[in-house]
Amino acid sequence: MRIAMLTIALLLAAAESPVDLVQVRLARGDAAGAREALAQVAEPADTDAAARAAWLDANARIAWAAGEMDRAFALSVQAQVLAERAGVELPALTAAFSPQRAWVDPACGVALRVLPTGDAGAQASALAAQLLALPEAKQPSGAWIVCAARLLDASVPMPATEKVKEGRETPAQARVRTRAALLRLACEARAGDAKVAERTLKELRDLAKQSRQAAPFTQWFEGELLLRDTARRDPRLASLRFTQSAAAFDEAPWLRVAALKRAAEALQAIDPQEAARLRAAADKEIP
């Protein structure tokens, strides 16, 4: 019986497509193996939006698993845009972390388990340009794409605020509005006008209370805001927010590493001993 079951398992494994192998290898934390499997898949054409969305989504997950956060963020945004262009739901294309935590939050259509940490350096502008090149980025409803590009490259101008029409929203319209607000807040926190820092801080905290899925994302950007030269500058509280973000990213080891390192940087000038402890904690989290 055991031999028969083993034979069946081997046959099923042999029948797996390269995309299936990507999922299997990502599930066991093998980013290099997943990348190797995806290399066997021909890059879909722009005209096949659904296939290209799945391909971009897989690339985003591989980059995320490898710790390439800026790249993962840019790819996940592109994948979401193409999925919506094709009329498919992206969470169905890539497995969730768990039944309770989807890769893409259905409420806003953004992969909240990945955020632009600034790790791309000089390549960030190229990633932002890829987002701005999407046709949807030129539409009023594509303001969220421009905000995503700005999070990668601060030289990208903030898009105009879209006026929300009165009346009942469809679920799709509500999702676009929610994610536009989320990414606009992140932009304001990272490089917005210091005069609106108080308002931005309040709105980030309100959003964290409303959405548990968004809390780690908003806590990270609250930490960034609290480190800027504004009236609300508070390095110790900023460090706490990064630490809280790290704790919430329990299925995202590279984000925990990045958040703990940011927490340490926030405290270095005022509490070097605690900063050293946080750096040691970050080192232990490296996959």
PDB file of C-alpha atoms in Angstrom:
ATOM      1  CA  MET A   1       0.000   0.000   0.000  1.00  0.00           C
ATOM      2  CA  ARG A   2       2.777   2.404   0.908  1.00  0.00           C
ATOM      3  CA  ILE A   3       4.551   1.627  -2.373  1.00  0.00           C
ATOM      4  CA  ALA A   4       1.343   2.326  -4.323  1.00  0.00           C
ATOM      5  CA  MET A   5       0.846   5.657  -2.545  1.00  0.00           C
ATOM      6  CA  LEU A   6       4.458   6.620  -3.178  1.00  0.00           C
ATOM      7  CA  THR A   7       4.070   5.761  -6.861  1.00  0.00           C
ATOM      8  CA  ILE A   8       0.948   7.927  -7.125  1.00  0.00           C
ATOM      9  CA  ALA A   9       2.732  10.798  -5.394  1.00  0.00           C
ATOM     10  CA  LEU A  10       5.667  10.536  -7.795  1.00  0.00           C
ATOM     11  CA  LEU A  11       3.330  10.501 -10.800  1.00  0.00           C
ATOM     12  CA  LEU A  12       1.507  13.585  -9.514  1.00  0.00           C
ATOM     13  CA  ALA A  13       4.807  15.350  -8.928  1.00  0.00           C
ATOM     14  CA  ALA A  14       5.941  14.506 -12.437  1.00  0.00           C
ATOM     15  CA  ALA A  15       2.687  15.931 -13.836  1.00  0.00           C
ATOM     16  CA  GLU A  16       3.139  19.288 -12.097  1.00  0.00           C
ATOM     17  CA  SER A  17       3.518  22.277 -14.358  1.00  0.00           C
ATOM     18  CA  PRO A  18       6.322  24.796 -13.718  1.00  0.00           C
ATOM     19  CA  VAL A  19       3.744  27.171 -12.212  1.00  0.00           C
ATOM     20  CA  ASP A  20       2.573  24.408  -9.860  1.00  0.00           C
ATOM     21  CA  LEU A  21       6.191  23.856  -8.851  1.00  0.00           C
ATOM     22  CA  VAL A  22       6.551  27.572  -8.104  1.00  0.00           C
ATOM     23  CA  GLN A  23       3.691  27.295  -5.607  1.00  0.00           C
ATOM     24  CA  VAL A  24       5.066  24.123  -4.016  1.00  0.00           C
ATOM     25  CA  ARG A  25       8.558  25.547  -3.635  1.00  0.00           C
ATOM     26  CA  LEU A  26       7.322  28.884  -2.301  1.00  0.00           C
ATOM     27  CA  ALA A  27       5.215  27.019   0.266  1.00  0.00           C
ATOM     28  CA  ARG A  28       8.325  25.384   1.665  1.00  0.00           C
ATOM     29  CA  GLY A  29      10.357  28.596   1.576  1.00  0.00           C
ATOM     30  CA  ASP A  30      12.511  27.664  -1.415  1.00  0.00           C
ATOM     31  CA  ALA A  31      12.697  31.008  -3.240  1.00  0.00           C
ATOM     32  CA  ALA A  32      15.655  29.899  -5.403  1.00  0.00           C
ATOM     33  CA  GLY A  33      13.818  26.739  -6.454  1.00  0.00           C
ATOM     34  CA  ALA A  34      10.664  28.704  -7.218  1.00  0.00           C
ATOM     35  CA  ARG A  35      12.679  31.134  -9.347  1.00  0.00           C
ATOM     36  CA  GLU A  36      14.212  28.207 -11.226  1.00  0.00           C
ATOM     37  CA  ALA A  37      10.760  26.725 -11.891  1.00  0.00           C
ATOM     38  CA  LEU A  38       9.338  30.042 -13.076  1.00  0.00           C
ATOM     39  CA  ALA A  39      12.259  30.457 -15.470  1.00  0.00           C
ATOM     40  CA  GLN A  40      10.746  27.557 -17.420  1.00  0.00           C
ATOM     41  CA  VAL A  41       7.561  29.561 -18.008  1.00  0.00           C
ATOM     42  CA  ALA A  42       7.551  31.837 -21.046  1.00  0.00           C
ATOM     43  CA  GLU A  43       6.745  35.435 -20.155  1.00  0.00           C
ATOM     44  CA  PRO A  44       3.099  36.003 -21.179  1.00  0.00           C
ATOM     45  CA  ALA A  45       2.301  38.814 -23.583  1.00  0.00           C
ATOM     46  CA  ASP A  46       0.612  42.015 -22.405  1.00  0.00           C
ATOM     47  CA  THR A  47      -2.425  41.010 -24.451  1.00  0.00           C
ATOM     48  CA  ASP A  48      -3.036  38.004 -22.185  1.00  0.00           C
ATOM     49  CA  ALA A  49      -3.737  39.994 -19.025  1.00  0.00           C
ATOM     50  CA  ALA A  50      -4.845  37.058 -16.854  1.00  0.00           C
ATOM     51  CA  ALA A  51      -1.793  34.936 -17.651  1.00  0.00           C
ATOM     52  CA  ARG A  52       0.521  37.900 -17.234  1.00  0.00           C
ATOM     53  CA  ALA A  53      -1.092  38.782 -13.900  1.00  0.00           C
ATOM     54  CA  ALA A  54      -0.429  35.235 -12.652  1.00  0.00           C
ATOM     55  CA  TRP A  55       3.167  35.398 -13.911  1.00  0.00           C
ATOM     56  CA  LEU A  56       3.791  38.788 -12.283  1.00  0.00           C
ATOM     57  CA  ASP A  57       2.142  37.578  -9.093  1.00  0.00           C
ATOM     58  CA  ALA A  58       4.462  34.561  -8.946  1.00  0.00           C
ATOM     59  CA  ASN A  59       7.466  36.821  -9.567  1.00  0.00           C
ATOM     60  CA  ALA A  60       6.286  39.119  -6.765  1.00  0.00           C
ATOM     61  CA  ARG A  61       6.023  36.222  -4.333  1.00  0.00           C
ATOM     62  CA  ILE A  62       9.493  34.975  -5.284  1.00  0.00           C
ATOM     63  CA  ALA A  63      10.996  38.451  -4.809  1.00  0.00           C
ATOM     64  CA  TRP A  64       9.187  38.713  -1.453  1.00  0.00           C
ATOM     65  CA  ALA A  65      10.512  35.324  -0.324  1.00  0.00           C
ATOM     66  CA  ALA A  66      14.024  36.381  -1.383  1.00  0.00           C
ATOM     67  CA  GLY A  67      13.830  39.624   0.606  1.00  0.00           C
ATOM     68  CA  GLU A  68      13.605  41.986  -2.404  1.00  0.00           C
ATOM     69  CA  MET A  69      10.833  44.137  -0.988  1.00  0.00           C
ATOM     70  CA  ASP A  70      10.800  47.095  -3.393  1.00  0.00           C
ATOM     71  CA  ARG A  71      10.751  44.748  -6.373  1.00  0.00           C
ATOM     72  CA  ALA A  72       8.074  42.562  -4.801  1.00  0.00           C
ATOM     73  CA  PHE A  73       5.953  45.649  -4.140  1.00  0.00           C
ATOM     74  CA  ALA A  74       6.247  46.913  -7.720  1.00  0.00           C
ATOM     75  CA  LEU A  75       5.494  43.488  -9.188  1.00  0.00           C
ATOM     76  CA  SER A  76       2.485  42.969  -6.914  1.00  0.00           C
ATOM     77  CA  VAL A  77       1.015  46.303  -7.991  1.00  0.00           C
ATOM     78  CA  GLN A  78       1.480  45.411 -11.660  1.00  0.00           C
ATOM     79  CA  ALA A  79      -0.083  41.997 -11.053  1.00  0.00           C
ATOM     80  CA  GLN A  80      -3.128  43.554  -9.392  1.00  0.00           C
ATOM     81  CA  VAL A  81      -3.596  46.035 -12.248  1.00  0.00           C
ATOM     82  CA  LEU A  82      -3.501  43.288 -14.871  1.00  0.00           C
ATOM     83  CA  ALA A  83      -5.752  41.012 -12.832  1.00  0.00           C
ATOM     84  CA  GLU A  84      -8.372  43.765 -12.709  1.00  0.00           C
ATOM     85  CA  ARG A  85      -7.883  44.429 -16.406  1.00  0.00           C
ATOM     86  CA  ALA A  86      -8.628  40.741 -17.025  1.00  0.00           C
ATOM     87  CA  GLY A  87     -11.506  40.665 -14.551  1.00  0.00           C
ATOM     88  CA  VAL A  88      -9.972  38.006 -12.301  1.00  0.00           C
ATOM     89  CA  GLU A  89      -9.295  37.973  -8.580  1.00  0.00           C
ATOM     90  CA  LEU A  90      -5.580  37.892  -7.823  1.00  0.00           C
ATOM     91  CA  PRO A  91      -5.836  36.040  -4.488  1.00  0.00           C
ATOM     92  CA  ALA A  92      -7.011  32.990  -6.433  1.00  0.00           C
ATOM     93  CA  LEU A  93      -3.810  33.001  -8.464  1.00  0.00           C
ATOM     94  CA  THR A  94      -1.408  32.746  -5.534  1.00  0.00           C
ATOM     95  CA  ALA A  95      -1.990  30.830  -2.327  1.00  0.00           C
ATOM     96  CA  ALA A  96      -2.713  32.796   0.832  1.00  0.00           C
ATOM     97  CA  PHE A  97      -0.466  32.703   3.871  1.00  0.00           C
ATOM     98  CA  SER A  98      -3.263  31.059   5.828  1.00  0.00           C
ATOM     99  CA  PRO A  99      -7.078  30.910   5.681  1.00  0.00           C
ATOM    100  CA  GLN A 100      -7.180  34.164   7.679  1.00  0.00           C
ATOM    101  CA  ARG A 101      -4.448  36.074   5.857  1.00  0.00           C
ATOM    102  CA  ALA A 102      -4.625  36.537   2.131  1.00  0.00           C
ATOM    103  CA  TRP A 103      -1.645  37.621   0.044  1.00  0.00           C
ATOM    104  CA  VAL A 104      -3.845  40.396  -1.351  1.00  0.00           C
ATOM    105  CA  ASP A 105      -6.272  42.061   1.043  1.00  0.00           C
ATOM    106  CA  PRO A 106      -9.722  41.756  -0.596  1.00  0.00           C
ATOM    107  CA  ALA A 107     -10.847  45.043   0.972  1.00  0.00           C
ATOM    108  CA  CYS A 108      -8.308  47.153  -0.901  1.00  0.00           C
ATOM    109  CA  GLY A 109      -6.704  44.961  -3.561  1.00  0.00           C
ATOM    110  CA  VAL A 110      -3.157  45.524  -2.286  1.00  0.00           C
ATOM    111  CA  ALA A 111      -0.612  42.953  -1.127  1.00  0.00           C
ATOM    112  CA  LEU A 112      -0.331  44.228   2.444  1.00  0.00           C
ATOM    113  CA  ARG A 113       2.318  41.659   3.409  1.00  0.00           C
ATOM    114  CA  VAL A 114       4.845  43.517   1.272  1.00  0.00           C
ATOM    115  CA  LEU A 115       5.837  47.163   1.373  1.00  0.00           C
ATOM    116  CA  PRO A 116       8.549  49.286  -0.234  1.00  0.00           C
ATOM    117  CA  THR A 117      11.373  49.417   2.305  1.00  0.00           C
ATOM    118  CA  GLY A 118      13.835  51.323   0.102  1.00  0.00           C
ATOM    119  CA  ASP A 119      16.050  48.295  -0.499  1.00  0.00           C
ATOM    120  CA  ALA A 120      16.197  48.775  -4.296  1.00  0.00           C
ATOM    121  CA  GLY A 121      18.440  51.841  -4.049  1.00  0.00           C
ATOM    122  CA  ALA A 122      19.198  53.305  -7.459  1.00  0.00           C
ATOM    123  CA  GLN A 123      16.899  50.768  -9.137  1.00  0.00           C
ATOM    124  CA  ALA A 124      13.816  52.155  -7.389  1.00  0.00           C
ATOM    125  CA  SER A 125      13.225  54.799 -10.054  1.00  0.00           C
ATOM    126  CA  ALA A 126      13.134  52.114 -12.756  1.00  0.00           C
ATOM    127  CA  LEU A 127      10.568  50.148 -10.749  1.00  0.00           C
ATOM    128  CA  ALA A 128       8.473  53.295 -10.346  1.00  0.00           C
ATOM    129  CA  ALA A 129       8.704  53.953 -14.090  1.00  0.00           C
ATOM    130  CA  GLN A 130       7.266  50.487 -14.780  1.00  0.00           C
ATOM    131  CA  LEU A 131       4.208  51.393 -12.740  1.00  0.00           C
ATOM    132  CA  LEU A 132       3.784  54.792 -14.371  1.00  0.00           C
ATOM    133  CA  ALA A 133       3.975  53.124 -17.800  1.00  0.00           C
ATOM    134  CA  LEU A 134       0.778  51.178 -17.114  1.00  0.00           C
ATOM    135  CA  PRO A 135      -2.139  52.713 -19.101  1.00  0.00           C
ATOM    136  CA  GLU A 136      -4.295  52.577 -15.962  1.00  0.00           C
ATOM    137  CA  ALA A 137      -1.886  54.938 -14.176  1.00  0.00           C
ATOM    138  CA  LYS A 138      -3.023  57.758 -16.476  1.00  0.00           C
ATOM    139  CA  GLN A 139      -6.676  57.372 -15.476  1.00  0.00           C
ATOM    140  CA  PRO A 140      -8.216  59.194 -12.473  1.00  0.00           C
ATOM    141  CA  SER A 141      -8.976  55.802 -10.889  1.00  0.00           C
ATOM    142  CA  GLY A 142      -5.304  54.924 -11.244  1.00  0.00           C
ATOM    143  CA  ALA A 143      -4.133  57.491  -8.691  1.00  0.00           C
ATOM    144  CA  TRP A 144      -3.279  54.582  -6.367  1.00  0.00           C
ATOM    145  CA  ILE A 145      -0.755  53.323  -8.947  1.00  0.00           C
ATOM    146  CA  VAL A 146       0.930  56.737  -9.005  1.00  0.00           C
ATOM    147  CA  CYS A 147       1.044  56.714  -5.194  1.00  0.00           C
ATOM    148  CA  ALA A 148       2.669  53.283  -5.327  1.00  0.00           C
ATOM    149  CA  ALA A 149       5.257  54.659  -7.752  1.00  0.00           C
ATOM    150  CA  ARG A 150       5.884  57.620  -5.432  1.00  0.00           C
ATOM    151  CA  LEU A 151       6.549  55.247  -2.533  1.00  0.00           C
ATOM    152  CA  LEU A 152       9.360  53.808  -4.633  1.00  0.00           C
ATOM    153  CA  ASP A 153      10.623  57.124  -6.005  1.00  0.00           C
ATOM    154  CA  ALA A 154       9.907  60.304  -4.054  1.00  0.00           C
ATOM    155  CA  SER A 155      10.468  62.425  -7.189  1.00  0.00           C
ATOM    156  CA  VAL A 156       7.161  61.152  -8.615  1.00  0.00           C
ATOM    157  CA  PRO A 157       4.585  63.940  -8.071  1.00  0.00           C
ATOM    158  CA  MET A 158       1.649  63.188  -5.818  1.00  0.00           C
ATOM    159  CA  PRO A 159      -1.474  62.618  -7.939  1.00  0.00           C
ATOM    160  CA  ALA A 160      -4.442  64.923  -7.693  1.00  0.00           C
ATOM    161  CA  THR A 161      -7.084  63.829  -5.207  1.00  0.00           C
ATOM    162  CA  GLU A 162      -9.974  62.206  -7.036  1.00  0.00           C
ATOM    163  CA  LYS A 163     -13.367  63.572  -6.112  1.00  0.00           C
ATOM    164  CA  VAL A 164     -15.646  60.825  -4.810  1.00  0.00           C
ATOM    165  CA  LYS A 165     -19.137  60.997  -6.285  1.00  0.00           C
ATOM    166  CA  GLU A 166     -22.017  60.912  -3.875  1.00  0.00           C
ATOM    167  CA  GLY A 167     -24.190  57.834  -3.908  1.00  0.00           C
ATOM    168  CA  ARG A 168     -23.841  54.133  -3.291  1.00  0.00           C
ATOM    169  CA  GLU A 169     -20.479  52.622  -4.229  1.00  0.00           C
ATOM    170  CA  THR A 170     -20.021  49.266  -5.846  1.00  0.00           C
ATOM    171  CA  PRO A 171     -17.587  46.892  -4.057  1.00  0.00           C
ATOM    172  CA  ALA A 172     -15.044  47.508  -6.819  1.00  0.00           C
ATOM    173  CA  GLN A 173     -15.311  51.292  -6.404  1.00  0.00           C
ATOM    174  CA  ALA A 174     -14.978  50.987  -2.629  1.00  0.00           C
ATOM    175  CA  ARG A 175     -11.857  48.873  -3.045  1.00  0.00           C
ATOM    176  CA  VAL A 176     -10.242  51.432  -5.355  1.00  0.00           C
ATOM    177  CA  ARG A 177     -11.093  54.257  -2.951  1.00  0.00           C
ATOM    178  CA  THR A 178      -9.778  52.349   0.069  1.00  0.00           C
ATOM    179  CA  ARG A 179      -6.441  51.468  -1.458  1.00  0.00           C
ATOM    180  CA  ALA A 180      -5.991  54.952  -2.910  1.00  0.00           C
ATOM    181  CA  ALA A 181      -6.491  56.360   0.596  1.00  0.00           C
ATOM    182  CA  LEU A 182      -4.101  53.797   2.092  1.00  0.00           C
ATOM    183  CA  LEU A 183      -1.280  54.468  -0.362  1.00  0.00           C
ATOM    184  CA  ARG A 184      -1.832  58.221  -0.276  1.00  0.00           C
ATOM    185  CA  LEU A 185      -1.458  58.120   3.517  1.00  0.00           C
ATOM    186  CA  ALA A 186       1.748  56.107   3.141  1.00  0.00           C
ATOM    187  CA  CYS A 187       3.080  58.745   0.731  1.00  0.00           C
ATOM    188  CA  GLU A 188       2.149  61.555   3.116  1.00  0.00           C
ATOM    189  CA  ALA A 189       3.828  59.736   5.999  1.00  0.00           C
ATOM    190  CA  ARG A 190       7.030  59.079   4.068  1.00  0.00           C
ATOM    191  CA  ALA A 191       7.534  62.392   2.292  1.00  0.00           C
ATOM    192  CA  GLY A 192       4.489  64.602   2.726  1.00  0.00           C
ATOM    193  CA  ASP A 193       4.026  68.157   3.929  1.00  0.00           C
ATOM    194  CA  ALA A 194       5.163  68.509   7.547  1.00  0.00           C
ATOM    195  CA  LYS A 195       2.174  70.764   8.165  1.00  0.00           C
ATOM    196  CA  VAL A 196      -0.247  67.841   7.775  1.00  0.00           C
ATOM    197  CA  ALA A 197       1.783  65.377   9.845  1.00  0.00           C
ATOM    198  CA  GLU A 198      -0.716  65.465  12.720  1.00  0.00           C
ATOM    199  CA  ARG A 199      -3.645  64.690  10.451  1.00  0.00           C
ATOM    200  CA  THR A 200      -1.729  61.961   8.639  1.00  0.00           C
ATOM    201  CA  LEU A 201      -0.769  60.349  11.931  1.00  0.00           C
ATOM    202  CA  LYS A 202      -4.374  60.297  13.107  1.00  0.00           C
ATOM    203  CA  GLU A 203      -5.625  58.824   9.851  1.00  0.00           C
ATOM    204  CA  LEU A 204      -2.959  56.109   9.886  1.00  0.00           C
ATOM    205  CA  ARG A 205      -3.977  55.138  13.416  1.00  0.00           C
ATOM    206  CA  ASP A 206      -7.669  55.182  12.514  1.00  0.00           C
ATOM    207  CA  LEU A 207      -6.982  52.910   9.553  1.00  0.00           C
ATOM    208  CA  ALA A 208      -5.001  50.489  11.716  1.00  0.00           C
ATOM    209  CA  LYS A 209      -7.980  50.248  14.091  1.00  0.00           C
ATOM    210  CA  GLN A 210     -10.387  49.617  11.223  1.00  0.00           C
ATOM    211  CA  SER A 211      -8.337  46.920   9.510  1.00  0.00           C
ATOM    212  CA  ARG A 212      -6.190  44.306  11.231  1.00  0.00           C
ATOM    213  CA  GLN A 213      -4.827  43.343   7.822  1.00  0.00           C
ATOM    214  CA  ALA A 214      -3.567  46.880   7.247  1.00  0.00           C
ATOM    215  CA  ALA A 215      -2.146  47.413  10.756  1.00  0.00           C
ATOM    216  CA  PRO A 216       1.433  46.184  10.113  1.00  0.00           C
ATOM    217  CA  PHE A 217       1.549  48.317   6.953  1.00  0.00           C
ATOM    218  CA  THR A 218       0.270  51.459   8.682  1.00  0.00           C
ATOM    219  CA  GLN A 219       2.485  50.918  11.746  1.00  0.00           C
ATOM    220  CA  TRP A 220       5.564  50.865   9.508  1.00  0.00           C
ATOM    221  CA  PHE A 221       4.622  54.187   7.916  1.00  0.00           C
ATOM    222  CA  GLU A 222       3.662  55.690  11.256  1.00  0.00           C
ATOM    223  CA  GLY A 223       7.207  54.840  12.335  1.00  0.00           C
ATOM    224  CA  GLU A 224       8.596  56.614   9.270  1.00  0.00           C
ATOM    225  CA  LEU A 225       6.483  59.693   9.978  1.00  0.00           C
ATOM    226  CA  LEU A 226       7.594  59.823  13.616  1.00  0.00           C
ATOM    227  CA  LEU A 227      11.237  59.909  12.496  1.00  0.00           C
ATOM    228  CA  ARG A 228      10.784  62.888  10.194  1.00  0.00           C
ATOM    229  CA  ASP A 229      11.575  66.473  11.193  1.00  0.00           C
ATOM    230  CA  THR A 230       8.045  67.483  12.181  1.00  0.00           C
ATOM    231  CA  ALA A 231       6.382  68.586  15.401  1.00  0.00           C
ATOM    232  CA  ARG A 232       5.443  64.933  16.009  1.00  0.00           C
ATOM    233  CA  ARG A 233       9.008  63.594  15.826  1.00  0.00           C
ATOM    234  CA  ASP A 234       9.368  60.853  18.463  1.00  0.00           C
ATOM    235  CA  PRO A 235      12.191  58.333  17.808  1.00  0.00           C
ATOM    236  CA  ARG A 236      11.267  56.123  20.753  1.00  0.00           C
ATOM    237  CA  LEU A 237       7.649  55.802  19.675  1.00  0.00           C
ATOM    238  CA  ALA A 238       8.822  55.307  16.082  1.00  0.00           C
ATOM    239  CA  SER A 239      10.980  52.407  17.251  1.00  0.00           C
ATOM    240  CA  LEU A 240       7.985  50.901  19.030  1.00  0.00           C
ATOM    241  CA  ARG A 241       5.851  51.142  15.882  1.00  0.00           C
ATOM    242  CA  PHE A 242       8.523  49.390  13.803  1.00  0.00           C
ATOM    243  CA  THR A 243       8.783  46.701  16.477  1.00  0.00           C
ATOM    244  CA  GLN A 244       5.008  46.244  16.484  1.00  0.00           C
ATOM    245  CA  SER A 245       5.066  45.997  12.701  1.00  0.00           C
ATOM    246  CA  ALA A 246       7.782  43.350  12.925  1.00  0.00           C
ATOM    247  CA  ALA A 247       5.728  41.322  15.395  1.00  0.00           C
ATOM    248  CA  ALA A 248       2.674  41.430  13.125  1.00  0.00           C
ATOM    249  CA  PHE A 249       4.664  40.285  10.089  1.00  0.00           C
ATOM    250  CA  ASP A 250       4.960  36.811  11.600  1.00  0.00           C
ATOM    251  CA  GLU A 251       4.856  35.142   8.166  1.00  0.00           C
ATOM    252  CA  ALA A 252       7.204  37.634   6.501  1.00  0.00           C
ATOM    253  CA  PRO A 253      10.734  37.052   7.855  1.00  0.00           C
ATOM    254  CA  TRP A 254      12.495  39.591   5.650  1.00  0.00           C
ATOM    255  CA  LEU A 255      10.006  42.291   6.622  1.00  0.00           C
ATOM    256  CA  ARG A 256      10.589  41.459  10.294  1.00  0.00           C
ATOM    257  CA  VAL A 257      14.314  41.877   9.686  1.00  0.00           C
ATOM    258  CA  ALA A 258      13.794  45.236   7.962  1.00  0.00           C
ATOM    259  CA  ALA A 259      11.371  46.499  10.628  1.00  0.00           C
ATOM    260  CA  LEU A 260      13.682  45.530  13.511  1.00  0.00           C
ATOM    261  CA  LYS A 261      16.611  47.229  11.795  1.00  0.00           C
ATOM    262  CA  ARG A 262      14.556  50.403  11.352  1.00  0.00           C
ATOM    263  CA  ALA A 263      13.584  50.195  15.032  1.00  0.00           C
ATOM    264  CA  ALA A 264      17.279  49.988  15.925  1.00  0.00           C
ATOM    265  CA  GLU A 265      18.159  52.960  13.702  1.00  0.00           C
ATOM    266  CA  ALA A 266      15.463  55.031  15.385  1.00  0.00           C
ATOM    267  CA  LEU A 267      17.016  54.453  18.824  1.00  0.00           C
ATOM    268  CA  GLN A 268      20.714  54.545  17.975  1.00  0.00           C
ATOM    269  CA  ALA A 269      21.252  58.167  19.014  1.00  0.00           C
ATOM    270  CA  ILE A 270      19.240  58.010  22.237  1.00  0.00           C
ATOM    271  CA  ASP A 271      19.531  54.402  23.430  1.00  0.00           C
ATOM    272  CA  PRO A 272      22.457  52.593  21.776  1.00  0.00           C
ATOM    273  CA  GLN A 273      22.147  49.605  24.111  1.00  0.00           C
ATOM    274  CA  GLU A 274      18.535  48.951  23.086  1.00  0.00           C
ATOM    275  CA  ALA A 275      19.465  49.601  19.458  1.00  0.00           C
ATOM    276  CA  ALA A 276      22.130  46.905  19.687  1.00  0.00           C
ATOM    277  CA  ARG A 277      19.584  44.481  21.155  1.00  0.00           C
ATOM    278  CA  LEU A 278      17.194  45.171  18.279  1.00  0.00           C
ATOM    279  CA  ARG A 279      19.942  44.654  15.692  1.00  0.00           C
ATOM    280  CA  ALA A 280      20.785  41.325  17.318  1.00  0.00           C
ATOM    281  CA  ALA A 281      17.096  40.371  17.162  1.00  0.00           C
ATOM    282  CA  ALA A 282      17.035  41.325  13.474  1.00  0.00           C
ATOM    283  CA  ASP A 283      20.062  39.131  12.774  1.00  0.00           C
ATOM    284  CA  LYS A 284      18.304  36.159  14.384  1.00  0.00           C
ATOM    285  CA  GLU A 285      15.336  36.627  12.060  1.00  0.00           C
ATOM    286  CA  ILE A 286      17.359  36.393   8.839  1.00  0.00           C
ATOM    287  CA  PRO A 287      16.082  33.299   6.992  1.00  0.00           C
TER     288      PRO A 287
END
